[in-house]
Coordinates of C-alpha atoms in Angstrom, one line a residue:
X248 CA 71.6 142.3 175.7
X249 CA 69.8 145.5 176.1
X250 CA 68.7 147.4 173.0
X251 CA 70.7 150.3 171.9
X252 CA 69.4 153.4 170.1
X253 CA 69.7 153.0 166.3
X254 CA 69.6 155.3 163.5
X255 CA 69.6 154.9 159.8
X256 CA 71.8 157.5 157.9
X257 CA 71.4 156.9 154.0
X258 CA 73.2 153.5 153.7
X259 CA 74.4 153.4 157.1
X260 CA 73.3 152.4 160.3
X261 CA 74.9 153.8 163.5
X262 CA 73.9 152.5 167.0
X263 CA 74.5 153.5 170.8
X264 CA 77.2 156.4 171.4
X265 CA 77.8 156.7 167.5
X266 CA 74.1 158.0 167.1
X267 CA 74.6 162.0 166.7
X268 CA 72.3 164.3 168.8
X269 CA 71.5 166.0 165.5
X270 CA 70.5 165.1 162.0
X271 CA 72.4 165.9 158.9
X272 CA 69.2 168.1 158.0
X273 CA 69.7 170.0 161.2
X274 CA 73.7 170.3 160.5
X275 CA 72.9 171.3 157.2
X276 CA 70.3 174.2 157.8
X277 CA 72.0 175.5 160.9
X278 CA 74.4 178.2 160.6
X279 CA 77.7 177.2 161.0
X280 CA 79.7 178.9 163.5
X281 CA 83.0 178.4 161.6
X282 CA 84.9 176.6 158.7
X283 CA 85.7 173.2 160.6
X284 CA 82.9 171.5 158.5
X285 CA 85.0 172.0 155.2
X286 CA 87.5 169.8 156.9
X287 CA 85.2 166.7 157.7
X288 CA 85.6 163.6 155.7
X289 CA 82.0 163.8 153.8
X290 CA 83.0 167.0 152.4
X291 CA 86.4 165.6 151.6
X292 CA 84.8 163.3 149.1
X293 CA 83.4 166.0 147.3
X294 CA 87.0 167.8 147.1
X295 CA 88.2 164.2 146.0
X296 CA 85.4 164.0 143.2
X297 CA 86.5 167.3 142.2
X298 CA 90.1 166.5 141.5
X299 CA 89.2 163.4 139.7
X300 CA 86.8 165.4 137.4
X301 CA 89.7 168.2 136.9
X302 CA 91.9 165.6 136.2
X303 CA 89.8 163.7 133.5
X304 CA 88.8 166.8 131.9
X305 CA 92.4 168.2 131.5
X306 CA 93.9 165.0 130.4
X307 CA 91.2 163.1 128.4
X308 CA 92.4 164.7 125.0
X309 CA 96.0 163.8 125.4
X310 CA 97.9 162.2 122.8
X311 CA 99.4 158.9 123.6
X312 CA 101.5 159.4 126.8
X313 CA 104.1 158.0 128.8
X314 CA 104.8 158.8 132.5
X315 CA 108.5 159.7 133.5
X316 CA 109.3 159.4 137.2
X317 CA 112.4 160.3 138.9
X318 CA 114.4 162.4 141.6
X319 CA 113.4 165.7 142.4
X320 CA 117.1 166.3 143.5
X321 CA 119.1 165.9 140.4
X322 CA 120.5 169.0 139.0
X323 CA 121.2 170.2 135.4
X324 CA 124.5 168.6 134.4
X325 CA 123.9 165.6 136.6
X326 CA 123.8 162.5 134.3
X327 CA 120.3 161.8 135.5
X328 CA 119.1 165.1 134.6
X329 CA 120.8 164.7 131.3
X330 CA 119.2 161.4 130.5
X331 CA 115.9 162.9 131.5
X332 CA 116.2 165.6 128.7
X333 CA 117.3 162.9 126.3
X334 CA 114.5 160.7 127.0
X335 CA 111.7 163.7 127.0
X336 CA 112.9 164.5 123.4
X337 CA 112.9 160.8 122.3
X338 CA 109.3 160.2 123.5
X339 CA 108.3 163.6 121.9
X340 CA 109.8 162.5 118.7
X341 CA 108.0 159.3 118.8
X342 CA 104.7 161.1 119.2
X343 CA 104.3 160.7 122.8
X344 CA 103.2 163.4 125.4
X345 CA 105.4 163.3 128.5
X346 CA 103.6 163.3 131.9
X347 CA 105.8 163.7 135.0
X348 CA 105.2 165.2 138.6
X349 CA 105.9 168.4 137.5
X350 CA 108.8 169.1 140.0
X351 CA 112.3 169.9 139.7
X352 CA 115.0 167.3 138.9
X353 CA 114.4 164.5 136.6
X354 CA 110.9 165.6 136.4
X355 CA 112.0 169.1 135.0
X356 CA 114.4 167.4 132.7
X357 CA 111.7 165.1 130.9
X358 CA 109.3 168.2 130.6
X359 CA 112.1 170.0 129.2
X360 CA 113.5 167.4 126.7
X361 CA 109.7 166.9 125.6
X362 CA 108.9 170.8 125.1
X363 CA 112.2 171.6 123.4
X364 CA 111.5 168.9 120.9
X365 CA 108.0 170.2 120.0
X366 CA 106.3 167.6 122.4
X367 CA 103.3 168.0 124.8
X368 CA 104.8 168.5 128.3
X369 CA 102.5 167.6 131.4
X370 CA 103.2 167.9 134.9
X371 CA 101.0 166.6 137.7
X372 CA 102.0 168.4 140.7
X373 CA 101.1 167.4 144.6
X374 CA 100.6 169.7 147.5
X375 CA 103.4 169.3 150.0
X376 CA 104.2 170.4 153.3
X377 CA 107.1 172.7 151.7
X378 CA 106.7 174.9 148.7
X379 CA 107.3 173.0 145.3
X380 CA 105.9 174.8 142.3
X381 CA 105.5 173.3 138.8
X382 CA 108.7 173.4 136.7
X383 CA 108.9 176.1 133.6
X384 CA 108.8 173.6 131.1
X385 CA 105.3 172.2 131.8
X386 CA 102.7 173.2 129.0
X387 CA 99.6 171.6 131.0
X388 CA 99.8 171.6 134.9
X389 CA 97.4 170.6 137.5
X390 CA 98.1 170.6 141.2
X391 CA 96.5 167.8 143.4
X392 CA 95.9 167.4 146.9
X393 CA 95.6 163.8 147.2
X394 CA 98.4 161.4 146.3
X395 CA 96.1 158.7 144.9
X396 CA 94.0 160.8 142.7
X397 CA 97.4 161.8 141.1
X398 CA 98.5 158.3 140.9
X399 CA 95.5 157.4 139.1
X400 CA 96.2 160.0 136.4
X401 CA 99.7 158.7 136.0
X402 CA 98.4 155.5 135.1
X403 CA 95.1 156.2 133.4
X404 CA 96.7 158.4 130.7
X405 CA 99.9 156.6 130.0
X406 CA 101.1 153.8 127.6
X407 CA 104.0 153.0 129.8
X408 CA 106.2 154.1 132.9
X409 CA 109.9 155.2 132.4
X410 CA 111.7 155.3 135.7
X411 CA 115.1 157.5 136.3
X412 CA 117.1 157.0 139.4
X413 CA 114.9 158.4 142.5
X414 CA 114.4 158.1 146.2
X415 CA 111.4 156.9 148.1
X416 CA 108.7 158.7 145.9
X417 CA 110.3 157.2 142.9
X418 CA 110.3 153.7 144.4
X419 CA 106.7 154.0 145.6
X420 CA 105.7 154.8 142.0
X421 CA 107.6 152.0 140.7
X422 CA 106.4 149.2 142.8
X423 CA 102.7 150.5 142.5
X424 CA 103.1 150.1 138.9
X425 CA 104.8 146.7 138.9
X426 CA 102.0 145.5 141.4
X427 CA 99.2 146.8 139.0
X428 CA 100.8 145.1 136.0
X429 CA 101.4 141.9 138.1
X430 CA 98.0 141.6 139.2
X431 CA 96.4 142.3 135.6
X432 CA 95.0 145.6 136.7
X433 CA 96.8 147.2 133.7
X434 CA 97.7 145.3 130.5
X435 CA 100.3 145.8 127.9
X436 CA 102.1 148.4 130.1
X437 CA 106.0 148.4 129.7
X438 CA 108.1 149.7 132.9
X439 CA 111.6 150.6 131.8
X440 CA 114.2 151.5 134.4
X441 CA 116.7 154.0 132.9
X442 CA 120.3 153.7 134.3
X443 CA 121.7 150.4 134.9
X444 CA 124.4 151.1 137.3
X445 CA 121.7 152.5 139.6
X446 CA 118.8 150.0 139.1
X447 CA 121.0 146.7 138.6
X448 CA 121.4 146.1 142.5
X449 CA 117.5 146.2 142.8
X450 CA 116.9 143.9 140.1
X451 CA 119.5 141.5 141.9
X452 CA 117.8 141.8 145.1
X453 CA 114.4 141.1 143.7
X454 CA 115.7 138.0 142.0
X455 CA 118.0 136.7 145.1
X456 CA 115.6 137.8 147.9
X457 CA 112.0 137.8 146.5
X458 CA 112.1 135.1 143.8
X459 CA 114.3 132.8 145.9
X460 CA 111.9 132.9 148.6
X461 CA 108.9 132.3 146.5
X462 CA 107.5 135.9 147.2
X463 CA 106.8 136.5 143.3
X464 CA 106.4 134.4 140.3
X465 CA 109.4 133.3 137.9
X466 CA 108.2 135.7 135.2
X467 CA 107.8 138.8 137.4
X468 CA 111.3 140.3 137.1
X469 CA 110.8 140.2 133.3
X470 CA 108.1 142.9 134.0
X471 CA 111.0 145.5 134.5
X472 CA 113.3 146.3 131.7
X473 CA 116.5 148.0 132.1
X474 CA 118.7 150.1 129.9
X475 CA 121.1 152.9 129.4
X476 CA 119.8 154.3 126.4
X477 CA 116.7 156.6 126.2
X478 CA 116.2 155.6 122.5
X479 CA 116.0 152.0 123.5
X480 CA 113.4 152.8 126.2
X481 CA 111.4 154.5 123.6
X482 CA 111.6 151.6 121.2
X483 CA 110.5 149.0 124.0
X484 CA 107.5 151.4 124.7
X485 CA 106.7 151.6 120.7
X486 CA 107.2 147.9 120.1
X487 CA 104.8 147.2 123.1
X488 CA 102.0 149.3 121.7
X489 CA 102.3 147.8 118.2
X490 CA 101.9 144.4 119.7
X491 CA 99.0 145.5 121.6
X492 CA 97.3 147.2 118.5
X493 CA 97.9 144.2 116.5
X494 CA 96.5 141.7 119.3
X495 CA 93.6 144.2 119.4
X496 CA 93.1 144.1 115.6
X497 CA 93.0 140.3 115.4
X498 CA 90.4 140.1 118.2
X499 CA 88.1 142.3 116.3
X500 CA 88.6 140.3 113.1
X501 CA 88.1 136.8 115.2
X502 CA 85.0 138.4 117.0
X503 CA 83.7 139.6 113.5
X504 CA 84.1 136.4 111.9
X505 CA 82.5 134.4 114.9
X506 CA 79.5 136.7 114.4
X507 CA 79.2 136.2 110.8
X508 CA 79.6 132.5 111.0
X509 CA 76.9 132.5 113.7
X510 CA 74.3 134.0 111.5

């Protein structure tokens, strides 16, 4: 086997045709001929890092929060929109900030309900090929370039998800949340589907197709709670938080007792 040219680049090793004809130092110190360097992957890492820093900085001091998903296509007067307004208000009355994608439709509705009830209304927008500004009911808004950064913020700063009727984007967020709960990446995290007529066929498909073919465990469908009542949705979240707080308190007491007995 013939030897190939090799170069170490930080923690990486490149060989053969992947060895560049210049070093990182040369490319750094040379005067760039254009702005293409801004769009190279290594520089994107810094941009991604900046988005995480911005999101963490803006959201770290939020009160307890619930993330609400739903279609951007519903309009005021639609049942889904009005349910979103009721939900946002109920969450605010229970002491929760409301986090949405910041857009129109169900997102706007939940933000509107929270704001009009005196709560904290958060919108996490995303750069899209078409123009979509943050809705007027957002108190604190952040625009993201990268979906995965935005998704991290939806989960990290929420105690629960409530999902109103929606399309592909809503389903994406729903199933990602279910996967995180199923795999234990997040715990004590209720997921509530609001709108039984809309969601019931999906629940039936999960049971009849996924469960019957052994693709999920018998208890997995129970990760999804379904209701038509925004107040019931909020009660599920409050009760879950109360159980989590009680479990944490008991664990601390047991740990303190074990330490005392050990001494």
